[in-house]
Structures are given as C-alpha cells and as structure tokens.
Amino acid sequence: MTFDSTVYCGRCRFCRAGRNNLCDNRRVMGVSCQEYRRDGAFAEYATVPSRALYRLPEAVSFDRAAMVEPLSVALHAFNHARPA
C-alpha cells in the first residue's frame, strides 16, 4: 500500500473541480513549506484519508514503487518541454 502525500479537503472549489493539488486547505506530508506541511512522513505509522491510499500490485517491489513519483515528475516535465 502507498499513499498520495497531498491531503486535500474535498470541499473547496478546486477539489470540486478535480484540482486537488490546488486545494485551499491542502497539507502535504513530509517535505513542504511550513504553510502546507503536515508532519508525520518519517513516522513509523501515519494516518491519511482512505481516498489517498493506493494498493500496489503484488508483482511491484517497494524499490520499484518508490520510483513511480520521481519518474512521473520527469515524464510530465518532458511532455511539457518546448524544444529550443
């Protein structure tokens, strides 16, 4: 099991529009500026809303799963890059 580190309210105008990353009340577990920080990412146990949970397929190791987020950020940047 893994989770989305952005905890959003689900009620504000951004959440209702499906733009959870812009939530007026968002908190981010772990590394984030103080305004949005939610402590607990390095804790042995943490609580997050069930809507933020994702089941990992049995065939995916934790090492491979850990690469999904950085790889997706790189792919997103690549897809939005404009050739010089």
PDB file of N, CA and C in Angstrom:
ATOM      1  N   MET A   1       0.855  -1.178   0.000  1.00  0.00           N
ATOM      2  CA  MET A   1       0.000   0.000   0.000  1.00  0.00           C
ATOM      3  C   MET A   1       0.899   1.239   0.000  1.00  0.00           C
ATOM      4  N   THR A   2       0.489   2.251  -0.727  1.00  0.00           N
ATOM      5  CA  THR A   2       1.172   3.544  -0.714  1.00  0.00           C
ATOM      6  C   THR A   2       0.101   4.622  -0.672  1.00  0.00           C
ATOM      7  N   PHE A   3       0.518   5.881  -0.585  1.00  0.00           N
ATOM      8  CA  PHE A   3      -0.471   6.957  -0.486  1.00  0.00           C
ATOM      9  C   PHE A   3       0.006   8.210  -1.190  1.00  0.00           C
ATOM     10  N   ASP A   4      -0.944   9.060  -1.526  1.00  0.00           N
ATOM     11  CA  ASP A   4      -0.676  10.377  -2.090  1.00  0.00           C
ATOM     12  C   ASP A   4      -0.376  11.298  -0.919  1.00  0.00           C
ATOM     13  N   SER A   5       0.765  11.955  -0.934  1.00  0.00           N
ATOM     14  CA  SER A   5       1.181  12.775   0.209  1.00  0.00           C
ATOM     15  C   SER A   5       0.405  14.079   0.340  1.00  0.00           C
ATOM     16  N   THR A   6      -0.359  14.467  -0.681  1.00  0.00           N
ATOM     17  CA  THR A   6      -1.163  15.679  -0.583  1.00  0.00           C
ATOM     18  C   THR A   6      -2.530  15.327  -0.001  1.00  0.00           C
ATOM     19  N   VAL A   7      -2.807  15.861   1.180  1.00  0.00           N
ATOM     20  CA  VAL A   7      -4.083  15.627   1.839  1.00  0.00           C
ATOM     21  C   VAL A   7      -4.964  16.841   1.540  1.00  0.00           C
ATOM     22  N   TYR A   8      -6.062  16.629   0.871  1.00  0.00           N
ATOM     23  CA  TYR A   8      -6.933  17.724   0.436  1.00  0.00           C
ATOM     24  C   TYR A   8      -8.297  17.615   1.110  1.00  0.00           C
ATOM     25  N   CYS A   9      -9.054  18.717   1.107  1.00  0.00           N
ATOM     26  CA  CYS A   9     -10.319  18.759   1.856  1.00  0.00           C
ATOM     27  C   CYS A   9     -11.481  18.087   1.133  1.00  0.00           C
ATOM     28  N   GLY A  10     -11.488  18.130  -0.196  1.00  0.00           N
ATOM     29  CA  GLY A  10     -12.589  17.547  -0.950  1.00  0.00           C
ATOM     30  C   GLY A  10     -13.813  18.445  -1.050  1.00  0.00           C
ATOM     31  N   ARG A  11     -13.772  19.641  -0.443  1.00  0.00           N
ATOM     32  CA  ARG A  11     -14.945  20.525  -0.406  1.00  0.00           C
ATOM     33  C   ARG A  11     -14.743  21.868  -1.111  1.00  0.00           C
ATOM     34  N   CYS A  12     -13.518  22.348  -1.200  1.00  0.00           N
ATOM     35  CA  CYS A  12     -13.291  23.684  -1.771  1.00  0.00           C
ATOM     36  C   CYS A  12     -13.531  23.670  -3.286  1.00  0.00           C
ATOM     37  N   ARG A  13     -13.514  24.845  -3.900  1.00  0.00           N
ATOM     38  CA  ARG A  13     -13.798  24.948  -5.339  1.00  0.00           C
ATOM     39  C   ARG A  13     -12.794  24.170  -6.182  1.00  0.00           C
ATOM     40  N   PHE A  14     -11.519  24.131  -5.746  1.00  0.00           N
ATOM     41  CA  PHE A  14     -10.511  23.392  -6.517  1.00  0.00           C
ATOM     42  C   PHE A  14     -10.755  21.891  -6.420  1.00  0.00           C
ATOM     43  N   CYS A  15     -11.036  21.407  -5.232  1.00  0.00           N
ATOM     44  CA  CYS A  15     -11.325  19.970  -5.059  1.00  0.00           C
ATOM     45  C   CYS A  15     -12.548  19.566  -5.868  1.00  0.00           C
ATOM     46  N   ARG A  16     -13.583  20.374  -5.812  1.00  0.00           N
ATOM     47  CA  ARG A  16     -14.804  20.058  -6.563  1.00  0.00           C
ATOM     48  C   ARG A  16     -14.557  20.046  -8.068  1.00  0.00           C
ATOM     49  N   ALA A  17     -13.533  20.785  -8.510  1.00  0.00           N
ATOM     50  CA  ALA A  17     -13.191  20.820  -9.935  1.00  0.00           C
ATOM     51  C   ALA A  17     -12.157  19.749 -10.300  1.00  0.00           C
ATOM     52  N   GLY A  18     -11.796  18.889  -9.325  1.00  0.00           N
ATOM     53  CA  GLY A  18     -10.817  17.843  -9.592  1.00  0.00           C
ATOM     54  C   GLY A  18      -9.385  18.323  -9.584  1.00  0.00           C
ATOM     55  N   ARG A  19      -9.125  19.493  -9.025  1.00  0.00           N
ATOM     56  CA  ARG A  19      -7.772  20.068  -8.980  1.00  0.00           C
ATOM     57  C   ARG A  19      -7.270  20.039  -7.536  1.00  0.00           C
ATOM     58  N   ASN A  20      -7.198  18.824  -6.980  1.00  0.00           N
ATOM     59  CA  ASN A  20      -6.847  18.627  -5.579  1.00  0.00           C
ATOM     60  C   ASN A  20      -5.504  19.238  -5.195  1.00  0.00           C
ATOM     61  N   ASN A  21      -4.573  19.299  -6.153  1.00  0.00           N
ATOM     62  CA  ASN A  21      -3.252  19.861  -5.861  1.00  0.00           C
ATOM     63  C   ASN A  21      -3.316  21.354  -5.539  1.00  0.00           C
ATOM     64  N   LEU A  22      -4.424  22.012  -5.851  1.00  0.00           N
ATOM     65  CA  LEU A  22      -4.591  23.442  -5.573  1.00  0.00           C
ATOM     66  C   LEU A  22      -5.548  23.695  -4.416  1.00  0.00           C
ATOM     67  N   CYS A  23      -5.924  22.668  -3.694  1.00  0.00           N
ATOM     68  CA  CYS A  23      -6.875  22.760  -2.589  1.00  0.00           C
ATOM     69  C   CYS A  23      -6.531  23.906  -1.648  1.00  0.00           C
ATOM     70  N   ASP A  24      -7.539  24.683  -1.288  1.00  0.00           N
ATOM     71  CA  ASP A  24      -7.352  25.800  -0.356  1.00  0.00           C
ATOM     72  C   ASP A  24      -6.894  25.340   1.020  1.00  0.00           C
ATOM     73  N   ASN A  25      -7.186  24.094   1.371  1.00  0.00           N
ATOM     74  CA  ASN A  25      -6.889  23.578   2.708  1.00  0.00           C
ATOM     75  C   ASN A  25      -5.890  22.428   2.698  1.00  0.00           C
ATOM     76  N   ARG A  26      -5.113  22.295   1.625  1.00  0.00           N
ATOM     77  CA  ARG A  26      -4.230  21.137   1.492  1.00  0.00           C
ATOM     78  C   ARG A  26      -3.104  21.144   2.522  1.00  0.00           C
ATOM     79  N   ARG A  27      -2.666  19.943   2.824  1.00  0.00           N
ATOM     80  CA  ARG A  27      -1.495  19.713   3.655  1.00  0.00           C
ATOM     81  C   ARG A  27      -0.693  18.647   2.941  1.00  0.00           C
ATOM     82  N   VAL A  28       0.627  18.756   3.014  1.00  0.00           N
ATOM     83  CA  VAL A  28       1.489  17.797   2.345  1.00  0.00           C
ATOM     84  C   VAL A  28       2.342  17.105   3.401  1.00  0.00           C
ATOM     85  N   MET A  29       2.275  15.778   3.413  1.00  0.00           N
ATOM     86  CA  MET A  29       3.073  15.002   4.358  1.00  0.00           C
ATOM     87  C   MET A  29       4.535  15.082   3.960  1.00  0.00           C
ATOM     88  N   GLY A  30       5.376  15.462   4.912  1.00  0.00           N
ATOM     89  CA  GLY A  30       6.821  15.443   4.665  1.00  0.00           C
ATOM     90  C   GLY A  30       7.369  16.765   4.205  1.00  0.00           C
ATOM     91  N   VAL A  31       8.151  16.732   3.147  1.00  0.00           N
ATOM     92  CA  VAL A  31       8.897  17.904   2.686  1.00  0.00           C
ATOM     93  C   VAL A  31       7.972  18.883   1.975  1.00  0.00           C
ATOM     94  N   SER A  32       7.761  20.022   2.587  1.00  0.00           N
ATOM     95  CA  SER A  32       6.916  21.067   2.028  1.00  0.00           C
ATOM     96  C   SER A  32       7.179  22.333   2.820  1.00  0.00           C
ATOM     97  N   CYS A  33       6.787  23.480   2.272  1.00  0.00           N
ATOM     98  CA  CYS A  33       6.939  24.724   3.014  1.00  0.00           C
ATOM     99  C   CYS A  33       6.031  24.686   4.247  1.00  0.00           C
ATOM    100  N   GLN A  34       6.352  25.471   5.241  1.00  0.00           N
ATOM    101  CA  GLN A  34       5.632  25.446   6.517  1.00  0.00           C
ATOM    102  C   GLN A  34       4.130  25.653   6.348  1.00  0.00           C
ATOM    103  N   GLU A  35       3.741  26.482   5.393  1.00  0.00           N
ATOM    104  CA  GLU A  35       2.326  26.785   5.180  1.00  0.00           C
ATOM    105  C   GLU A  35       1.493  25.529   4.897  1.00  0.00           C
ATOM    106  N   TYR A  36       2.085  24.554   4.211  1.00  0.00           N
ATOM    107  CA  TYR A  36       1.347  23.359   3.804  1.00  0.00           C
ATOM    108  C   TYR A  36       1.781  22.086   4.530  1.00  0.00           C
ATOM    109  N   ARG A  37       2.809  22.182   5.367  1.00  0.00           N
ATOM    110  CA  ARG A  37       3.403  20.982   5.958  1.00  0.00           C
ATOM    111  C   ARG A  37       2.458  20.262   6.905  1.00  0.00           C
ATOM    112  N   ARG A  38       2.466  18.955   6.755  1.00  0.00           N
ATOM    113  CA  ARG A  38       1.792  18.070   7.699  1.00  0.00           C
ATOM    114  C   ARG A  38       2.843  17.073   8.157  1.00  0.00           C
ATOM    115  N   ASP A  39       3.226  17.142   9.420  1.00  0.00           N
ATOM    116  CA  ASP A  39       4.259  16.263   9.947  1.00  0.00           C
ATOM    117  C   ASP A  39       3.814  14.816   9.916  1.00  0.00           C
ATOM    118  N   GLY A  40       4.787  13.919   9.902  1.00  0.00           N
ATOM    119  CA  GLY A  40       4.480  12.508  10.023  1.00  0.00           C
ATOM    120  C   GLY A  40       5.035  11.607   8.940  1.00  0.00           C
ATOM    121  N   ALA A  41       5.662  12.147   7.906  1.00  0.00           N
ATOM    122  CA  ALA A  41       6.124  11.309   6.804  1.00  0.00           C
ATOM    123  C   ALA A  41       7.220  10.341   7.224  1.00  0.00           C
ATOM    124  N   PHE A  42       7.986  10.680   8.257  1.00  0.00           N
ATOM    125  CA  PHE A  42       9.047   9.788   8.704  1.00  0.00           C
ATOM    126  C   PHE A  42       8.646   8.996   9.937  1.00  0.00           C
ATOM    127  N   ALA A  43       7.395   9.061  10.306  1.00  0.00           N
ATOM    128  CA  ALA A  43       6.902   8.311  11.457  1.00  0.00           C
ATOM    129  C   ALA A  43       6.763   6.833  11.102  1.00  0.00           C
ATOM    130  N   GLU A  44       6.792   5.998  12.114  1.00  0.00           N
ATOM    131  CA  GLU A  44       6.600   4.574  11.872  1.00  0.00           C
ATOM    132  C   GLU A  44       5.181   4.302  11.368  1.00  0.00           C
ATOM    133  N   TYR A  45       4.216   5.057  11.883  1.00  0.00           N
ATOM    134  CA  TYR A  45       2.825   4.956  11.461  1.00  0.00           C
ATOM    135  C   TYR A  45       2.298   6.356  11.169  1.00  0.00           C
ATOM    136  N   ALA A  46       1.426   6.471  10.191  1.00  0.00           N
ATOM    137  CA  ALA A  46       0.831   7.757   9.855  1.00  0.00           C
ATOM    138  C   ALA A  46      -0.624   7.529   9.455  1.00  0.00           C
ATOM    139  N   THR A  47      -1.436   8.547   9.619  1.00  0.00           N
ATOM    140  CA  THR A  47      -2.827   8.457   9.183  1.00  0.00           C
ATOM    141  C   THR A  47      -3.038   9.362   7.980  1.00  0.00           C
ATOM    142  N   VAL A  48      -3.763   8.853   7.008  1.00  0.00           N
ATOM    143  CA  VAL A  48      -4.150   9.616   5.830  1.00  0.00           C
ATOM    144  C   VAL A  48      -5.579   9.205   5.472  1.00  0.00           C
ATOM    145  N   PRO A  49      -6.312  10.071   4.791  1.00  0.00           N
ATOM    146  CA  PRO A  49      -7.668   9.683   4.360  1.00  0.00           C
ATOM    147  C   PRO A  49      -7.605   8.463   3.434  1.00  0.00           C
ATOM    148  N   SER A  50      -8.588   7.603   3.516  1.00  0.00           N
ATOM    149  CA  SER A  50      -8.592   6.385   2.690  1.00  0.00           C
ATOM    150  C   SER A  50      -8.571   6.704   1.199  1.00  0.00           C
ATOM    151  N   ARG A  51      -9.113   7.861   0.806  1.00  0.00           N
ATOM    152  CA  ARG A  51      -9.109   8.215  -0.624  1.00  0.00           C
ATOM    153  C   ARG A  51      -7.702   8.456  -1.156  1.00  0.00           C
ATOM    154  N   ALA A  52      -6.717   8.607  -0.261  1.00  0.00           N
ATOM    155  CA  ALA A  52      -5.338   8.839  -0.675  1.00  0.00           C
ATOM    156  C   ALA A  52      -4.527   7.547  -0.766  1.00  0.00           C
ATOM    157  N   LEU A  53      -5.135   6.415  -0.462  1.00  0.00           N
ATOM    158  CA  LEU A  53      -4.431   5.134  -0.467  1.00  0.00           C
ATOM    159  C   LEU A  53      -4.494   4.452  -1.824  1.00  0.00           C
ATOM    160  N   TYR A  54      -3.397   3.785  -2.166  1.00  0.00           N
ATOM    161  CA  TYR A  54      -3.317   3.037  -3.415  1.00  0.00           C
ATOM    162  C   TYR A  54      -2.669   1.689  -3.137  1.00  0.00           C
ATOM    163  N   ARG A  55      -3.319   0.632  -3.581  1.00  0.00           N
ATOM    164  CA  ARG A  55      -2.768  -0.713  -3.415  1.00  0.00           C
ATOM    165  C   ARG A  55      -1.723  -0.954  -4.496  1.00  0.00           C
ATOM    166  N   LEU A  56      -0.567  -1.428  -4.086  1.00  0.00           N
ATOM    167  CA  LEU A  56       0.483  -1.785  -5.032  1.00  0.00           C
ATOM    168  C   LEU A  56       0.235  -3.202  -5.533  1.00  0.00           C
ATOM    169  N   PRO A  57       0.415  -3.429  -6.823  1.00  0.00           N
ATOM    170  CA  PRO A  57       0.292  -4.803  -7.321  1.00  0.00           C
ATOM    171  C   PRO A  57       1.334  -5.700  -6.647  1.00  0.00           C
ATOM    172  N   GLU A  58       0.985  -6.939  -6.407  1.00  0.00           N
ATOM    173  CA  GLU A  58       1.890  -7.886  -5.747  1.00  0.00           C
ATOM    174  C   GLU A  58       3.239  -7.980  -6.455  1.00  0.00           C
ATOM    175  N   ALA A  59       3.237  -7.858  -7.779  1.00  0.00           N
ATOM    176  CA  ALA A  59       4.468  -8.025  -8.557  1.00  0.00           C
ATOM    177  C   ALA A  59       5.395  -6.809  -8.492  1.00  0.00           C
ATOM    178  N   VAL A  60       4.934  -5.707  -7.909  1.00  0.00           N
ATOM    179  CA  VAL A  60       5.753  -4.481  -7.849  1.00  0.00           C
ATOM    180  C   VAL A  60       6.460  -4.410  -6.496  1.00  0.00           C
ATOM    181  N   SER A  61       7.795  -4.398  -6.542  1.00  0.00           N
ATOM    182  CA  SER A  61       8.588  -4.313  -5.311  1.00  0.00           C
ATOM    183  C   SER A  61       8.517  -2.898  -4.752  1.00  0.00           C
ATOM    184  N   PHE A  62       8.847  -2.755  -3.473  1.00  0.00           N
ATOM    185  CA  PHE A  62       8.876  -1.418  -2.866  1.00  0.00           C
ATOM    186  C   PHE A  62       9.916  -0.535  -3.555  1.00  0.00           C
ATOM    187  N   ASP A  63      11.048  -1.122  -3.960  1.00  0.00           N
ATOM    188  CA  ASP A  63      12.090  -0.343  -4.653  1.00  0.00           C
ATOM    189  C   ASP A  63      11.559   0.232  -5.967  1.00  0.00           C
ATOM    190  N   ARG A  64      10.844  -0.564  -6.726  1.00  0.00           N
ATOM    191  CA  ARG A  64      10.276  -0.073  -7.994  1.00  0.00           C
ATOM    192  C   ARG A  64       9.152   0.920  -7.737  1.00  0.00           C
ATOM    193  N   ALA A  65       8.331   0.639  -6.754  1.00  0.00           N
ATOM    194  CA  ALA A  65       7.227   1.544  -6.428  1.00  0.00           C
ATOM    195  C   ALA A  65       7.748   2.915  -6.005  1.00  0.00           C
ATOM    196  N   ALA A  66       8.889   2.932  -5.327  1.00  0.00           N
ATOM    197  CA  ALA A  66       9.464   4.205  -4.874  1.00  0.00           C
ATOM    198  C   ALA A  66       9.883   5.090  -6.043  1.00  0.00           C
ATOM    199  N   MET A  67      10.064   4.515  -7.211  1.00  0.00           N
ATOM    200  CA  MET A  67      10.496   5.287  -8.376  1.00  0.00           C
ATOM    201  C   MET A  67       9.331   5.869  -9.174  1.00  0.00           C
ATOM    202  N   VAL A  68       8.104   5.502  -8.855  1.00  0.00           N
ATOM    203  CA  VAL A  68       6.950   5.955  -9.634  1.00  0.00           C
ATOM    204  C   VAL A  68       6.817   7.476  -9.592  1.00  0.00           C
ATOM    205  N   GLU A  69       6.874   8.073  -8.401  1.00  0.00           N
ATOM    206  CA  GLU A  69       6.670   9.523  -8.298  1.00  0.00           C
ATOM    207  C   GLU A  69       7.773  10.313  -9.001  1.00  0.00           C
ATOM    208  N   PRO A  70       9.073  10.057  -8.740  1.00  0.00           N
ATOM    209  CA  PRO A  70      10.089  10.837  -9.461  1.00  0.00           C
ATOM    210  C   PRO A  70      10.051  10.602 -10.971  1.00  0.00           C
ATOM    211  N   LEU A  71       9.753   9.386 -11.388  1.00  0.00           N
ATOM    212  CA  LEU A  71       9.659   9.115 -12.822  1.00  0.00           C
ATOM    213  C   LEU A  71       8.488   9.861 -13.440  1.00  0.00           C
ATOM    214  N   SER A  72       7.360   9.907 -12.747  1.00  0.00           N
ATOM    215  CA  SER A  72       6.197  10.607 -13.293  1.00  0.00           C
ATOM    216  C   SER A  72       6.445  12.104 -13.375  1.00  0.00           C
ATOM    217  N   VAL A  73       7.185  12.672 -12.435  1.00  0.00           N
ATOM    218  CA  VAL A  73       7.533  14.099 -12.495  1.00  0.00           C
ATOM    219  C   VAL A  73       8.419  14.365 -13.715  1.00  0.00           C
ATOM    220  N   ALA A  74       9.410  13.508 -13.929  1.00  0.00           N
ATOM    221  CA  ALA A  74      10.302  13.669 -15.085  1.00  0.00           C
ATOM    222  C   ALA A  74       9.529  13.521 -16.394  1.00  0.00           C
ATOM    223  N   LEU A  75       8.639  12.545 -16.468  1.00  0.00           N
ATOM    224  CA  LEU A  75       7.846  12.341 -17.683  1.00  0.00           C
ATOM    225  C   LEU A  75       6.923  13.530 -17.940  1.00  0.00           C
ATOM    226  N   HIS A  76       6.326  14.058 -16.883  1.00  0.00           N
ATOM    227  CA  HIS A  76       5.463  15.228 -17.022  1.00  0.00           C
ATOM    228  C   HIS A  76       6.265  16.420 -17.563  1.00  0.00           C
ATOM    229  N   ALA A  77       7.458  16.640 -17.004  1.00  0.00           N
ATOM    230  CA  ALA A  77       8.309  17.745 -17.474  1.00  0.00           C
ATOM    231  C   ALA A  77       8.692  17.536 -18.937  1.00  0.00           C
ATOM    232  N   PHE A  78       9.061  16.319 -19.284  1.00  0.00           N
ATOM    233  CA  PHE A  78       9.427  16.013 -20.665  1.00  0.00           C
ATOM    234  C   PHE A  78       8.268  16.296 -21.614  1.00  0.00           C
ATOM    235  N   ASN A  79       7.077  15.899 -21.241  1.00  0.00           N
ATOM    236  CA  ASN A  79       5.901  16.092 -22.094  1.00  0.00           C
ATOM    237  C   ASN A  79       5.514  17.562 -22.244  1.00  0.00           C
ATOM    238  N   HIS A  80       5.937  18.401 -21.325  1.00  0.00           N
ATOM    239  CA  HIS A  80       5.622  19.820 -21.395  1.00  0.00           C
ATOM    240  C   HIS A  80       6.798  20.665 -21.903  1.00  0.00           C
ATOM    241  N   ALA A  81       7.920  20.039 -22.171  1.00  0.00           N
ATOM    242  CA  ALA A  81       9.111  20.774 -22.624  1.00  0.00           C
ATOM    243  C   ALA A  81       8.897  21.295 -24.041  1.00  0.00           C
ATOM    244  N   ARG A  82       9.421  22.445 -24.281  1.00  0.00           N
ATOM    245  CA  ARG A  82       9.370  23.051 -25.608  1.00  0.00           C
ATOM    246  C   ARG A  82      10.788  23.000 -26.197  1.00  0.00           C
ATOM    247  N   PRO A  83      10.937  22.376 -27.359  1.00  0.00           N
ATOM    248  CA  PRO A  83      12.275  22.325 -27.962  1.00  0.00           C
ATOM    249  C   PRO A  83      12.807  23.735 -28.213  1.00  0.00           C
ATOM    250  N   ALA A  84      14.099  23.894 -27.996  1.00  0.00           N
ATOM    251  CA  ALA A  84      14.731  25.220 -28.201  1.00  0.00           C
ATOM    252  C   ALA A  84      14.978  25.481 -29.658  1.00  0.00           C
TER     253      ALA A  84
END
